[in-house]
Amino acid sequence: MRRSLVVGNWKMNGSEAFVEKLLADLIGGLSEQQAEIAVCPGYVHIAQATSLCAGTPVVVGGQDCSHVQSGAYTGEVAAAMLCDLGCQWVILGHSERRQYHGELSALIGAKLAAAVEAGLRPILCVGETREQRENGDAETIVASQLRGALLEQANLSGLVVAYEPVWAIGTGLTASPEQAQEMHAFIRSCLEEIPGVDAGATRLLYGGSVKGANAAELFFQPDIDGALVGGAALDATEFLAIINAA
Ligand code: 13P
């Protein structure tokens, strides 16, 4: 039995005042939920978030980390630094990192190794663009993103994979539950071929315009174990509705 996981990716949003209000509303609105919950603020708000979430069911993660442990890498943040601030998770290989920062699988794989080494649980994001889907290449792309980051890893403990079709991110377009399920089943079959991964036990999150209104039908699918939520995670009422659907 895989426990549901709902993760909020706040991206480059928020201020101290915003974080304080959002987390107060979120934590105050939690009921007897069964799902595991994490929020991933921008780096500068992580310490504030871990302090506000202490003693609650909400844990904190980073949105990225460096591929090396320390050294002359101006502007980078090491996985161990995220641990220092109380992070338990880190998102890696998000399509916005791939798109705007040119991140390729080799770098993402190195980040993943650094994160696991530091004790963080990685959330590896994969997903195809609209053009790739229209060309019938969605599965090939996703398989190569998985293999590129996961093959030859010494340790994949705690791994979570998030399927985020690029065409569904921030667009209001969601993959249909059937489309998402089909890709999640495919991802699970790919994971079976990766040494060190227990495919049946690995949680697969869907991401891309998840909201309170569409969460339940996505979570109903057998291979969808939770969500990686962008825009709707910035609204406590919407995020709580997604958590309650999980
Ligand atoms: P939206 O939920 O805003 O579409 O973003 C999804 C996402 O990119 C989460 O990582």
Short mmCIF file of C-alpha atoms and ligand atoms in Angstrom, two decimals:
data_model
loop_
_atom_site.label_atom_id
_atom_site.label_comp_id
_atom_site.label_asym_id
_atom_site.label_seq_id
_atom_site.Cartn_x
_atom_site.Cartn_y
_atom_site.Cartn_z
CA MET A 1 0.00 0.00 0.00
CA ARG A 2 1.50 3.31 -1.09
CA ARG A 3 0.66 6.25 1.15
CA SER A 4 -0.63 9.28 -0.76
CA LEU A 5 1.70 12.24 -1.01
CA VAL A 6 0.70 15.80 -1.86
CA VAL A 7 3.51 18.27 -2.50
CA GLY A 8 3.14 22.00 -3.07
CA ASN A 9 5.74 23.55 -5.36
CA TRP A 10 5.53 27.25 -4.64
CA LYS A 11 8.01 28.08 -7.43
CA MET A 12 9.28 31.70 -7.28
CA ASN A 13 6.36 33.09 -5.31
CA GLY A 14 5.71 34.52 -1.89
CA SER A 15 7.07 36.85 0.77
CA GLU A 16 7.51 36.35 4.50
CA ALA A 17 4.04 37.71 5.12
CA PHE A 18 2.54 35.48 2.42
CA VAL A 19 4.29 32.36 3.76
CA GLU A 20 3.11 33.08 7.29
CA LYS A 21 -0.52 33.44 6.21
CA LEU A 22 -0.52 30.54 3.77
CA LEU A 23 0.97 28.11 6.29
CA ALA A 24 -1.30 29.31 9.11
CA ASP A 25 -4.36 28.77 6.88
CA LEU A 26 -3.08 25.42 5.63
CA ILE A 27 -2.11 24.02 9.03
CA GLY A 28 -5.24 25.44 10.64
CA GLY A 29 -7.42 23.76 7.99
CA LEU A 30 -5.97 20.25 8.26
CA SER A 31 -8.25 17.54 9.52
CA GLU A 32 -7.59 13.83 10.00
CA GLN A 33 -6.01 13.53 6.57
CA GLN A 34 -4.23 10.32 5.63
CA ALA A 35 -1.92 11.83 3.04
CA GLU A 36 1.67 12.86 3.60
CA ILE A 37 2.06 16.60 2.91
CA ALA A 38 5.06 18.69 1.89
CA VAL A 39 5.56 22.28 0.76
CA CYS A 40 8.54 23.53 -1.25
CA PRO A 41 9.07 27.29 -0.82
CA GLY A 42 11.80 29.39 -2.42
CA TYR A 43 15.16 28.96 -0.68
CA VAL A 44 14.91 32.16 1.34
CA HIS A 45 11.61 31.09 2.91
CA ILE A 46 12.61 27.55 3.83
CA ALA A 47 13.83 28.32 7.35
CA GLN A 48 10.64 30.26 8.08
CA ALA A 49 8.51 27.44 6.69
CA THR A 50 10.26 24.67 8.66
CA SER A 51 9.86 26.68 11.82
CA LEU A 52 6.13 27.28 11.16
CA CYS A 53 5.58 23.61 10.22
CA ALA A 54 7.43 22.15 13.23
CA GLY A 55 5.18 19.77 15.12
CA THR A 56 2.58 19.68 12.32
CA PRO A 57 1.96 17.04 9.63
CA VAL A 58 3.45 19.37 6.98
CA VAL A 59 7.11 18.92 6.07
CA VAL A 60 9.29 21.08 3.86
CA GLY A 61 11.37 20.51 0.75
CA GLY A 62 13.56 22.42 -1.67
CA GLN A 63 12.81 23.06 -5.34
CA ASP A 64 16.31 22.13 -6.53
CA CYS A 65 19.82 21.55 -5.18
CA SER A 66 23.39 21.52 -6.40
CA HIS A 67 25.04 18.49 -7.97
CA VAL A 68 28.08 18.88 -5.70
CA GLN A 69 28.46 18.92 -1.94
CA SER A 70 30.35 22.19 -1.46
CA GLY A 71 32.88 24.49 -3.04
CA ALA A 72 33.24 27.36 -5.49
CA TYR A 73 29.77 27.26 -7.05
CA THR A 74 28.44 30.78 -6.72
CA GLY A 75 24.69 30.93 -6.34
CA GLU A 76 24.23 27.20 -5.76
CA VAL A 77 22.64 25.59 -2.71
CA ALA A 78 23.92 22.21 -1.51
CA ALA A 79 21.64 19.38 -0.49
CA ALA A 80 23.22 19.37 2.97
CA MET A 81 22.29 23.04 3.35
CA LEU A 82 18.65 22.13 2.69
CA CYS A 83 18.95 19.44 5.37
CA ASP A 84 20.40 22.03 7.73
CA LEU A 85 17.24 24.08 7.30
CA GLY A 86 15.06 21.07 8.07
CA CYS A 87 14.12 20.00 4.54
CA GLN A 88 13.13 16.38 3.98
CA TRP A 89 12.43 16.50 0.25
CA VAL A 90 13.87 18.05 -2.88
CA ILE A 91 12.28 18.45 -6.32
CA LEU A 92 14.74 17.67 -9.13
CA GLY A 93 14.56 17.94 -12.89
CA HIS A 94 11.47 20.13 -12.95
CA SER A 95 10.60 21.06 -16.54
CA GLU A 96 11.21 24.73 -15.71
CA ARG A 97 14.78 23.82 -14.69
CA ARG A 98 15.18 21.79 -17.88
CA GLN A 99 13.70 24.58 -20.01
CA TYR A 100 15.17 27.76 -18.51
CA HIS A 101 18.42 26.42 -17.09
CA GLY A 102 19.29 23.82 -19.70
CA GLU A 103 19.35 20.96 -17.21
CA LEU A 104 19.98 17.60 -18.84
CA SER A 105 19.65 14.12 -17.43
CA ALA A 106 23.34 13.74 -16.48
CA LEU A 107 23.22 16.85 -14.30
CA ILE A 108 19.86 15.87 -12.83
CA GLY A 109 21.26 12.42 -12.02
CA ALA A 110 24.22 14.03 -10.25
CA LYS A 111 21.86 16.26 -8.27
CA LEU A 112 19.83 13.22 -7.33
CA ALA A 113 22.92 11.38 -6.08
CA ALA A 114 23.97 14.43 -4.03
CA ALA A 115 20.47 14.77 -2.57
CA VAL A 116 20.19 11.12 -1.51
CA GLU A 117 23.72 11.20 -0.11
CA ALA A 118 22.73 14.17 2.07
CA GLY A 119 19.61 12.36 3.31
CA LEU A 120 16.94 14.12 1.23
CA ARG A 121 14.15 12.22 -0.52
CA PRO A 122 14.19 13.16 -4.22
CA ILE A 123 11.12 13.93 -6.31
CA LEU A 124 12.29 13.39 -9.89
CA CYS A 125 10.12 15.23 -12.43
CA VAL A 126 9.62 13.89 -15.94
CA GLY A 127 7.25 14.84 -18.72
CA GLU A 128 6.90 15.55 -22.41
CA THR A 129 6.09 18.76 -24.26
CA ARG A 130 2.95 19.15 -26.33
CA GLU A 131 4.94 18.76 -29.53
CA GLN A 132 6.53 15.56 -28.30
CA ARG A 133 3.11 14.15 -27.38
CA GLU A 134 1.64 15.13 -30.74
CA ASN A 135 4.54 13.41 -32.48
CA GLY A 136 3.86 10.22 -30.54
CA ASP A 137 7.13 10.54 -28.62
CA ALA A 138 5.79 10.99 -25.08
CA GLU A 139 6.79 7.55 -23.80
CA THR A 140 10.22 7.64 -25.44
CA ILE A 141 10.96 11.01 -23.84
CA VAL A 142 9.75 10.02 -20.40
CA ALA A 143 11.65 6.71 -20.52
CA SER A 144 14.86 8.49 -21.48
CA GLN A 145 14.41 11.08 -18.70
CA LEU A 146 13.94 8.27 -16.18
CA ARG A 147 16.87 6.18 -17.38
CA GLY A 148 19.14 9.21 -17.77
CA ALA A 149 18.68 10.25 -14.14
CA LEU A 150 18.21 6.89 -12.43
CA LEU A 151 20.46 4.32 -14.05
CA GLU A 152 23.77 3.75 -12.28
CA GLN A 153 22.65 5.40 -9.04
CA ALA A 154 24.19 3.81 -5.96
CA ASN A 155 21.19 4.59 -3.75
CA LEU A 156 17.63 5.47 -4.70
CA SER A 157 16.03 5.27 -1.29
CA GLY A 158 12.97 7.42 -0.85
CA LEU A 159 12.62 8.07 -4.58
CA VAL A 160 9.37 9.61 -5.80
CA VAL A 161 8.68 10.28 -9.49
CA ALA A 162 6.40 13.11 -10.62
CA TYR A 163 4.87 12.96 -14.09
CA GLU A 164 4.31 16.53 -15.20
CA PRO A 165 3.35 16.86 -18.85
CA VAL A 166 4.81 20.24 -19.82
CA TRP A 167 1.66 21.15 -21.76
CA ALA A 168 -0.40 20.86 -18.56
CA ILE A 169 1.78 23.02 -16.30
CA GLY A 170 0.20 26.35 -15.44
CA THR A 171 -2.01 26.15 -18.51
CA GLY A 172 -5.28 25.03 -16.95
CA LEU A 173 -5.06 21.96 -19.22
CA THR A 174 -4.91 18.76 -17.19
CA ALA A 175 -4.08 15.36 -18.60
CA SER A 176 -7.27 13.32 -18.46
CA PRO A 177 -7.26 10.75 -15.67
CA GLU A 178 -6.91 8.05 -18.35
CA GLN A 179 -3.98 9.80 -20.06
CA ALA A 180 -2.26 10.29 -16.71
CA GLN A 181 -2.90 6.70 -15.61
CA GLU A 182 -1.55 5.36 -18.89
CA MET A 183 1.71 7.26 -18.46
CA HIS A 184 1.97 6.39 -14.76
CA ALA A 185 1.62 2.69 -15.57
CA PHE A 186 4.30 3.12 -18.23
CA ILE A 187 6.60 4.89 -15.73
CA ARG A 188 6.11 2.06 -13.25
CA SER A 189 7.03 -0.46 -15.94
CA CYS A 190 10.21 1.54 -16.72
CA LEU A 191 11.11 1.62 -13.02
CA GLU A 192 10.97 -2.16 -12.93
CA GLU A 193 14.04 -2.14 -15.14
CA ILE A 194 16.04 0.25 -12.95
CA PRO A 195 18.30 -1.55 -10.45
CA GLY A 196 17.75 -0.48 -6.86
CA VAL A 197 14.14 0.63 -7.38
CA ASP A 198 11.14 -1.18 -5.93
CA ALA A 199 8.72 -0.14 -8.69
CA GLY A 200 5.64 -1.40 -6.88
CA ALA A 201 6.45 0.61 -3.76
CA THR A 202 7.56 3.82 -5.52
CA ARG A 203 5.08 6.67 -5.33
CA LEU A 204 4.20 8.35 -8.61
CA LEU A 205 2.78 11.87 -8.44
CA TYR A 206 0.84 13.64 -11.17
CA GLY A 207 1.48 17.35 -11.72
CA GLY A 208 -0.05 19.87 -14.11
CA SER A 209 -3.02 22.11 -13.24
CA VAL A 210 -4.16 19.93 -10.33
CA LYS A 211 -6.96 21.65 -8.40
CA GLY A 212 -9.52 20.74 -5.80
CA ALA A 213 -12.04 20.10 -8.58
CA ASN A 214 -10.00 17.53 -10.55
CA ALA A 215 -7.88 15.91 -7.82
CA ALA A 216 -10.26 13.11 -6.82
CA GLU A 217 -10.61 11.64 -10.32
CA LEU A 218 -6.83 11.68 -10.75
CA PHE A 219 -6.20 10.05 -7.36
CA PHE A 220 -8.78 7.39 -8.17
CA GLN A 221 -6.41 5.96 -10.80
CA PRO A 222 -4.45 2.94 -9.56
CA ASP A 223 -0.96 4.26 -10.40
CA ILE A 224 -1.46 7.87 -9.28
CA ASP A 225 -0.25 8.14 -5.69
CA GLY A 226 -0.55 11.87 -5.17
CA ALA A 227 0.16 15.22 -6.75
CA LEU A 228 2.84 17.82 -7.29
CA VAL A 229 0.87 21.05 -7.20
CA GLY A 230 1.95 24.47 -8.49
CA GLY A 231 -0.56 27.32 -8.66
CA ALA A 232 -3.22 25.70 -6.47
CA ALA A 233 -0.65 25.18 -3.68
CA LEU A 234 -0.52 28.97 -3.23
CA ASP A 235 -4.17 28.97 -2.11
CA ALA A 236 -4.78 27.20 1.21
CA THR A 237 -8.41 26.34 0.40
CA GLU A 238 -7.50 24.75 -2.95
CA PHE A 239 -4.50 22.91 -1.52
CA LEU A 240 -6.60 21.58 1.37
CA ALA A 241 -9.22 20.35 -1.09
CA ILE A 242 -6.49 18.42 -2.95
CA ILE A 243 -5.14 16.99 0.33
CA ASN A 244 -8.63 15.91 1.34
CA ALA A 245 -9.13 14.19 -2.02
CA ALA A 246 -5.91 12.19 -1.59
P1 13P B 1 0.58 23.96 -11.92
O1 13P B 1 -0.12 23.15 -10.84
O2 13P B 1 0.56 25.43 -11.64
O3 13P B 1 0.14 23.59 -13.27
O4 13P B 1 2.15 23.57 -11.82
C1 13P B 1 2.50 22.25 -11.79
C2 13P B 1 3.93 22.15 -11.44
O5 13P B 1 4.78 22.53 -12.22
C3 13P B 1 4.28 21.62 -10.12
O6 13P B 1 5.64 21.34 -10.03
#
